[in-house]
PDB file of C-alpha atoms in Angstrom:
ATOM      1  CA  UNK R 234     176.180-313.282 116.242  1.00 50.00           C
ATOM      2  CA  UNK R 235     175.352-316.857 115.431  1.00 59.00           C
ATOM      3  CA  UNK R 236     172.328-318.022 114.074  1.00 78.00           C
ATOM      4  CA  UNK R 237     169.571-319.918 116.394  1.00 79.00           C
ATOM      5  CA  UNK R 238     170.789-323.311 115.378  1.00 85.00           C
ATOM      6  CA  UNK R 239     174.583-322.550 116.436  1.00 84.00           C
ATOM      7  CA  UNK R 240     173.373-321.053 119.543  1.00 84.00           C
ATOM      8  CA  UNK R 241     171.132-323.865 120.719  1.00 87.00           C
ATOM      9  CA  UNK R 242     174.169-326.562 120.003  1.00 88.00           C
ATOM     10  CA  UNK R 243     176.324-323.992 122.044  1.00 87.00           C
ATOM     11  CA  UNK R 244     173.856-324.542 124.892  1.00 87.00           C
ATOM     12  CA  UNK R 245     173.335-328.124 124.291  1.00 89.00           C
ATOM     13  CA  UNK R 246     177.055-328.674 124.559  1.00 89.00           C
ATOM     14  CA  UNK R 247     177.467-326.660 127.555  1.00 87.00           C
ATOM     15  CA  UNK R 248     174.536-328.588 129.365  1.00 89.00           C
ATOM     16  CA  UNK R 249     176.277-331.742 128.573  1.00 87.00           C
ATOM     17  CA  UNK R 250     179.855-330.338 130.306  1.00 88.00           C
ATOM     18  CA  UNK R 251     181.397-329.448 127.162  1.00 88.00           C
ATOM     19  CA  UNK R 252     184.434-326.697 127.752  1.00 89.00           C
ATOM     20  CA  UNK R 253     184.487-323.556 125.872  1.00 88.00           C
ATOM     21  CA  UNK R 254     187.403-324.314 124.139  1.00 87.00           C
ATOM     22  CA  UNK R 255     185.976-327.501 122.638  1.00 89.00           C
ATOM     23  CA  UNK R 256     182.686-325.665 121.594  1.00 88.00           C
ATOM     24  CA  UNK R 257     184.663-323.027 119.776  1.00 88.00           C
ATOM     25  CA  UNK R 258     186.610-325.785 117.807  1.00 87.00           C
ATOM     26  CA  UNK R 259     183.810-327.921 117.248  1.00 87.00           C
ATOM     27  CA  UNK R 260     180.968-325.402 116.133  1.00 86.00           C
ATOM     28  CA  UNK R 261     183.885-323.026 114.486  1.00 86.00           C
ATOM     29  CA  UNK R 262     182.612-320.053 116.442  1.00 86.00           C
ATOM     30  CA  UNK R 263     184.477-317.429 118.601  1.00 87.00           C
ATOM     31  CA  UNK R 264     184.816-317.798 122.532  1.00 87.00           C
ATOM     32  CA  UNK R 265     182.535-314.452 122.723  1.00 87.00           C
ATOM     33  CA  UNK R 266     179.658-316.150 121.127  1.00 87.00           C
ATOM     34  CA  UNK R 267     179.718-319.046 123.447  1.00 87.00           C
ATOM     35  CA  UNK R 268     179.912-316.788 126.543  1.00 88.00           C
ATOM     36  CA  UNK R 269     177.192-314.619 125.368  1.00 87.00           C
ATOM     37  CA  UNK R 270     174.889-317.238 124.356  1.00 86.00           C
ATOM     38  CA  UNK R 271     175.454-319.554 127.443  1.00 87.00           C
ATOM     39  CA  UNK R 272     174.828-316.154 129.496  1.00 87.00           C
ATOM     40  CA  UNK R 273     171.814-315.361 127.742  1.00 85.00           C
ATOM     41  CA  UNK R 274     170.268-318.928 128.047  1.00 84.00           C
ATOM     42  CA  UNK R 275     170.979-318.824 132.084  1.00 85.00           C
ATOM     43  CA  UNK R 276     169.329-315.445 132.500  1.00 83.00           C
ATOM     44  CA  UNK R 277     166.237-315.980 130.055  1.00 84.00           C
ATOM     45  CA  UNK R 278     166.064-319.689 129.624  1.00 81.00           C
ATOM     46  CA  UNK R 279     166.115-319.043 125.812  1.00 82.00           C
ATOM     47  CA  UNK R 280     168.437-318.792 122.745  1.00 79.00           C
ATOM     48  CA  UNK R 281     166.250-316.348 120.979  1.00 79.00           C
ATOM     49  CA  UNK R 282     167.668-313.239 120.006  1.00 70.00           C
ATOM     50  CA  UNK R 283     166.726-310.077 122.330  1.00 64.00           C
ATOM     51  CA  UNK R 284     164.570-307.440 120.452  1.00 62.00           C
ATOM     52  CA  UNK R 285     166.564-304.533 119.341  1.00 58.00           C
ATOM     53  CA  UNK R 286     165.958-301.386 121.753  1.00 59.00           C
ATOM     54  CA  UNK R 287     164.395-298.545 120.445  1.00 56.00           C
ATOM     55  CA  UNK R 288     161.501-297.844 118.148  1.00 52.00           C
ATOM     56  CA  UNK R 289     161.821-299.662 114.835  1.00 54.00           C
ATOM     57  CA  UNK R 290     162.922-297.284 111.699  1.00 55.00           C
ATOM     58  CA  UNK R 291     159.395-297.545 110.076  1.00 63.00           C
ATOM     59  CA  UNK R 292     160.048-293.732 108.728  1.00 72.00           C
ATOM     60  CA  UNK R 293     163.793-294.034 107.484  1.00 75.00           C
ATOM     61  CA  UNK R 294     162.911-296.371 104.792  1.00 82.00           C
ATOM     62  CA  UNK R 295     165.356-296.136 101.667  1.00 84.00           C
ATOM     63  CA  UNK R 296     162.710-294.594  99.699  1.00 87.00           C
ATOM     64  CA  UNK R 297     161.847-292.304 102.000  1.00 88.00           C
ATOM     65  CA  UNK R 298     165.247-291.332 102.621  1.00 87.00           C
ATOM     66  CA  UNK R 299     165.777-290.763  98.782  1.00 89.00           C
ATOM     67  CA  UNK R 300     162.808-288.749  98.694  1.00 89.00           C
ATOM     68  CA  UNK R 301     164.281-286.380 101.354  1.00 88.00           C
ATOM     69  CA  UNK R 302     167.709-286.418  99.476  1.00 88.00           C
ATOM     70  CA  UNK R 303     166.041-285.388  96.172  1.00 88.00           C
ATOM     71  CA  UNK R 304     164.169-282.470  98.021  1.00 87.00           C
ATOM     72  CA  UNK R 305     167.597-281.152  99.794  1.00 84.00           C
ATOM     73  CA  UNK R 306     168.921-281.220  96.421  1.00 85.00           C
ATOM     74  CA  UNK R 307     166.195-279.181  94.769  1.00 86.00           C
ATOM     75  CA  UNK R 308     166.184-276.579  97.344  1.00 83.00           C
ATOM     76  CA  UNK R 309     169.456-276.822  99.813  1.00 82.00           C
ATOM     77  CA  UNK R 310     168.155-273.640 101.768  1.00 80.00           C
ATOM     78  CA  UNK R 311     165.081-275.304 103.269  1.00 81.00           C
ATOM     79  CA  UNK R 312     165.360-275.984 106.817  1.00 84.00           C
ATOM     80  CA  UNK R 313     164.961-279.417 108.405  1.00 85.00           C
ATOM     81  CA  UNK R 314     162.047-278.242 110.211  1.00 86.00           C
ATOM     82  CA  UNK R 315     160.088-277.217 107.132  1.00 87.00           C
ATOM     83  CA  UNK R 316     160.838-280.641 105.226  1.00 87.00           C
ATOM     84  CA  UNK R 317     159.821-282.516 108.897  1.00 88.00           C
ATOM     85  CA  UNK R 318     156.412-280.599 108.925  1.00 88.00           C
ATOM     86  CA  UNK R 319     155.504-281.131 105.160  1.00 87.00           C
ATOM     87  CA  UNK R 320     156.436-284.739 105.684  1.00 85.00           C
ATOM     88  CA  UNK R 321     154.638-285.132 108.811  1.00 86.00           C
ATOM     89  CA  UNK R 322     157.356-286.658 111.328  1.00 86.00           C
ATOM     90  CA  UNK R 323     159.104-285.342 114.105  1.00 86.00           C
ATOM     91  CA  UNK R 324     162.333-282.758 113.851  1.00 86.00           C
ATOM     92  CA  UNK R 325     164.354-285.219 115.383  1.00 87.00           C
ATOM     93  CA  UNK R 326     163.654-288.115 113.030  1.00 86.00           C
ATOM     94  CA  UNK R 327     164.213-285.734 109.869  1.00 86.00           C
ATOM     95  CA  UNK R 328     167.665-284.581 111.514  1.00 87.00           C
ATOM     96  CA  UNK R 329     168.799-288.356 111.867  1.00 86.00           C
ATOM     97  CA  UNK R 330     167.705-288.770 108.295  1.00 86.00           C
ATOM     98  CA  UNK R 331     169.729-285.409 107.169  1.00 87.00           C
ATOM     99  CA  UNK R 332     172.923-286.023 109.227  1.00 86.00           C
ATOM    100  CA  UNK R 333     173.149-290.146 109.613  1.00 87.00           C
ATOM    101  CA  UNK R 334     171.773-291.222 106.592  1.00 87.00           C
ATOM    102  CA  UNK R 335     172.510-288.451 104.145  1.00 86.00           C
ATOM    103  CA  UNK R 336     175.668-287.389 106.125  1.00 86.00           C
ATOM    104  CA  UNK R 337     174.809-283.722 105.214  1.00 84.00           C
ATOM    105  CA  UNK R 338     176.061-280.789 107.326  1.00 83.00           C
ATOM    106  CA  UNK R 339     174.700-276.982 107.575  1.00 79.00           C
ATOM    107  CA  UNK R 340     176.603-274.378 106.187  1.00 76.00           C
ATOM    108  CA  UNK R 341     176.203-270.585 106.415  1.00 75.00           C
ATOM    109  CA  UNK R 342     176.106-268.287 103.489  1.00 74.00           C
ATOM    110  CA  UNK R 343     179.118-266.274 102.873  1.00 74.00           C
ATOM    111  CA  UNK R 344     179.184-262.821 102.078  1.00 77.00           C
ATOM    112  CA  UNK R 345     180.869-261.921  98.570  1.00 79.00           C
ATOM    113  CA  UNK R 346     181.295-258.900  96.754  1.00 82.00           C
ATOM    114  CA  UNK R 347     178.698-258.305  93.982  1.00 85.00           C
ATOM    115  CA  UNK R 348     180.531-257.654  90.662  1.00 87.00           C
ATOM    116  CA  UNK R 349     178.534-257.237  87.374  1.00 90.00           C
ATOM    117  CA  UNK R 350     179.276-258.865  84.405  1.00 92.00           C
ATOM    118  CA  UNK R 351     180.807-255.987  82.287  1.00 93.00           C
ATOM    119  CA  UNK R 352     183.154-255.662  85.528  1.00 93.00           C
ATOM    120  CA  UNK R 353     184.254-259.245  85.657  1.00 92.00           C
ATOM    121  CA  UNK R 354     184.984-259.059  81.523  1.00 94.00           C
ATOM    122  CA  UNK R 355     187.003-255.715  82.354  1.00 95.00           C
ATOM    123  CA  UNK R 356     188.929-257.436  84.963  1.00 93.00           C
ATOM    124  CA  UNK R 357     189.459-260.220  82.995  1.00 94.00           C
ATOM    125  CA  UNK R 358     190.972-258.439  80.026  1.00 95.00           C
ATOM    126  CA  UNK R 359     193.123-256.456  82.501  1.00 92.00           C
ATOM    127  CA  UNK R 360     194.813-259.664  83.994  1.00 91.00           C
ATOM    128  CA  UNK R 361     195.258-260.986  80.695  1.00 92.00           C
ATOM    129  CA  UNK R 362     197.247-257.916  79.653  1.00 90.00           C
ATOM    130  CA  UNK R 363     199.156-257.961  83.099  1.00 84.00           C
ATOM    131  CA  UNK R 364     200.260-261.553  82.388  1.00 85.00           C
ATOM    132  CA  UNK R 365     201.144-260.790  78.943  1.00 87.00           C
ATOM    133  CA  UNK R 366     203.378-257.814  80.023  1.00 84.00           C
ATOM    134  CA  UNK R 367     204.710-259.880  82.746  1.00 80.00           C
ATOM    135  CA  UNK R 368     205.986-262.689  80.218  1.00 82.00           C
ATOM    136  CA  UNK R 369     207.580-259.982  78.113  1.00 83.00           C
ATOM    137  CA  UNK R 370     209.423-258.056  80.720  1.00 79.00           C
ATOM    138  CA  UNK R 371     210.732-261.264  82.574  1.00 75.00           C
ATOM    139  CA  UNK R 372     213.395-258.956  84.452  1.00 79.00           C
ATOM    140  CA  UNK R 373     211.251-256.266  85.604  1.00 83.00           C
ATOM    141  CA  UNK R 374     209.557-255.876  88.862  1.00 86.00           C
ATOM    142  CA  UNK R 375     205.931-255.051  88.744  1.00 86.00           C
ATOM    143  CA  UNK R 376     204.588-253.213  92.272  1.00 89.00           C
ATOM    144  CA  UNK R 377     200.905-253.468  93.197  1.00 89.00           C
ATOM    145  CA  UNK R 378     199.590-250.838  95.986  1.00 93.00           C
ATOM    146  CA  UNK R 379     196.411-250.481  97.401  1.00 92.00           C
ATOM    147  CA  UNK R 380     194.720-248.899 100.608  1.00 90.00           C
ATOM    148  CA  UNK R 381     191.814-249.893 103.111  1.00 90.00           C
ATOM    149  CA  UNK R 382     189.978-248.306 105.496  1.00 85.00           C
ATOM    150  CA  UNK R 383     189.962-249.938 109.263  1.00 84.00           C
ATOM    151  CA  UNK R 384     187.181-248.870 111.523  1.00 80.00           C
ATOM    152  CA  UNK R 385     188.352-248.550 115.367  1.00 73.00           C
ATOM    153  CA  UNK R 386     185.262-250.156 116.793  1.00 69.00           C
ATOM    154  CA  UNK R 387     184.617-253.669 118.684  1.00 66.00           C
ATOM    155  CA  UNK R 388     183.395-256.002 116.299  1.00 66.00           C
ATOM    156  CA  UNK R 389     180.235-258.449 118.248  1.00 68.00           C
ATOM    157  CA  UNK R 390     178.761-261.412 116.685  1.00 66.00           C
ATOM    158  CA  UNK R 391     174.913-261.399 117.462  1.00 64.00           C
ATOM    159  CA  UNK R 392     174.816-265.526 117.256  1.00 64.00           C
ATOM    160  CA  UNK R 393     177.942-266.128 119.351  1.00 64.00           C
ATOM    161  CA  UNK R 394     178.493-263.266 121.483  1.00 67.00           C
ATOM    162  CA  UNK R 395     176.280-264.327 124.489  1.00 68.00           C
ATOM    163  CA  UNK R 396     175.779-263.461 128.119  1.00 68.00           C
ATOM    164  CA  UNK R 397     174.362-266.427 130.722  1.00 67.00           C
ATOM    165  CA  UNK R 398     171.953-264.917 133.306  1.00 69.00           C
ATOM    166  CA  UNK R 399     168.991-266.338 135.002  1.00 72.00           C
ATOM    167  CA  UNK R 400     167.012-263.132 133.996  1.00 77.00           C
ATOM    168  CA  UNK R 401     167.916-260.248 131.839  1.00 73.00           C
ATOM    169  CA  UNK R 402     167.701-257.846 134.824  1.00 78.00           C
ATOM    170  CA  UNK R 403     170.833-259.433 136.584  1.00 79.00           C
ATOM    171  CA  UNK R 404     173.017-258.030 133.978  1.00 75.00           C
ATOM    172  CA  UNK R 405     174.042-254.312 134.023  1.00 80.00           C
ATOM    173  CA  UNK R 406     172.927-252.058 130.742  1.00 78.00           C
ATOM    174  CA  UNK R 407     176.651-251.958 129.980  1.00 75.00           C
ATOM    175  CA  UNK R 408     177.206-255.763 130.378  1.00 74.00           C
ATOM    176  CA  UNK R 409     174.242-256.441 128.043  1.00 72.00           C
ATOM    177  CA  UNK R 410     174.732-253.601 125.767  1.00 75.00           C
ATOM    178  CA  UNK R 411     176.934-253.244 122.512  1.00 70.00           C
ATOM    179  CA  UNK R 412     177.796-249.221 122.318  1.00 69.00           C
ATOM    180  CA  UNK R 413     177.983-248.188 118.512  1.00 73.00           C
ATOM    181  CA  UNK R 414     178.781-244.559 117.274  1.00 72.00           C
ATOM    182  CA  UNK R 415     176.985-242.868 114.742  1.00 75.00           C
ATOM    183  CA  UNK R 416     180.538-242.237 112.968  1.00 75.00           C
ATOM    184  CA  UNK R 417     183.067-244.750 114.417  1.00 75.00           C
ATOM    185  CA  UNK R 418     186.709-243.665 114.396  1.00 78.00           C
ATOM    186  CA  UNK R 419     188.572-244.946 111.461  1.00 82.00           C
ATOM    187  CA  UNK R 420     192.145-245.092 110.089  1.00 86.00           C
ATOM    188  CA  UNK R 421     193.377-245.508 106.394  1.00 90.00           C
ATOM    189  CA  UNK R 422     196.393-248.093 105.596  1.00 93.00           C
ATOM    190  CA  UNK R 423     198.187-247.964 102.587  1.00 93.00           C
ATOM    191  CA  UNK R 424     200.691-250.963 101.757  1.00 95.00           C
ATOM    192  CA  UNK R 425     202.448-252.256  98.455  1.00 95.00           C
ATOM    193  CA  UNK R 426     203.903-255.892  97.399  1.00 95.00           C
ATOM    194  CA  UNK R 427     206.156-256.392  94.566  1.00 91.00           C
ATOM    195  CA  UNK R 428     206.430-259.551  92.149  1.00 84.00           C
ATOM    196  CA  UNK R 429     209.791-260.383  93.623  1.00 86.00           C
ATOM    197  CA  UNK R 430     208.213-261.101  96.721  1.00 88.00           C
ATOM    198  CA  UNK R 431     209.209-257.952  98.705  1.00 93.00           C
ATOM    199  CA  UNK R 432     206.800-255.544 100.464  1.00 93.00           C
ATOM    200  CA  UNK R 433     206.590-251.986 101.984  1.00 94.00           C
ATOM    201  CA  UNK R 434     205.934-251.126 105.524  1.00 94.00           C
ATOM    202  CA  UNK R 435     202.312-250.266 106.609  1.00 93.00           C
ATOM    203  CA  UNK R 436     201.746-246.472 105.982  1.00 91.00           C
ATOM    204  CA  UNK R 437     198.861-245.190 108.330  1.00 90.00           C
ATOM    205  CA  UNK R 438     197.429-242.000 106.210  1.00 88.00           C
ATOM    206  CA  UNK R 439     196.639-239.086 108.486  1.00 83.00           C
ATOM    207  CA  UNK R 440     193.208-238.051 108.582  1.00 78.00           C
ATOM    208  CA  UNK R 441     191.957-235.785 105.484  1.00 76.00           C
ATOM    209  CA  UNK R 442     194.928-236.633 103.397  1.00 76.00           C
ATOM    210  CA  UNK R 443     193.842-237.718 100.141  1.00 72.00           C
TER     211      UNK R 443
END
């Protein structure tokens, strides 16, 4: 957007009957600037810039955003609502700071197997022995096998599996319930893979077989 001096010059030239093309060439401004400046003058009788809509960014200052960033880095687990409450600002303002200014996104914790330090060292030692054996016996084929128990029961996600209704009473008990068995049916499956890329079929182990 051109400064006020240029806008005043545009209005003066337009009032004198100068064409847009000549104004663009004479003042070195774009056609869009000439058009909007003249339109604004006709509507408001002024060349002053229109006030920016919305509330001013009195809270989202650089120092405040920097303080929020430090707090998020110190404890990434804190919720936006907690930080907003402590800073005495609205939750929506804090969300804009986190999302727009800091460009942070929420991530859920991932479930991982808890492994003790001795188990980690034992696994590392076994892997090193395996790699050494594979280097010594380049022509051999190594086979790895494992089994896993699969539960034959529908899996539900309490957060995402939702039902929409005006009232819970509008849904039948069957529709709004997830039935679970005390001892759900399960099946054991065994398989093996080889270092040459081949693999075994999936073997379903009969119940009671060890």
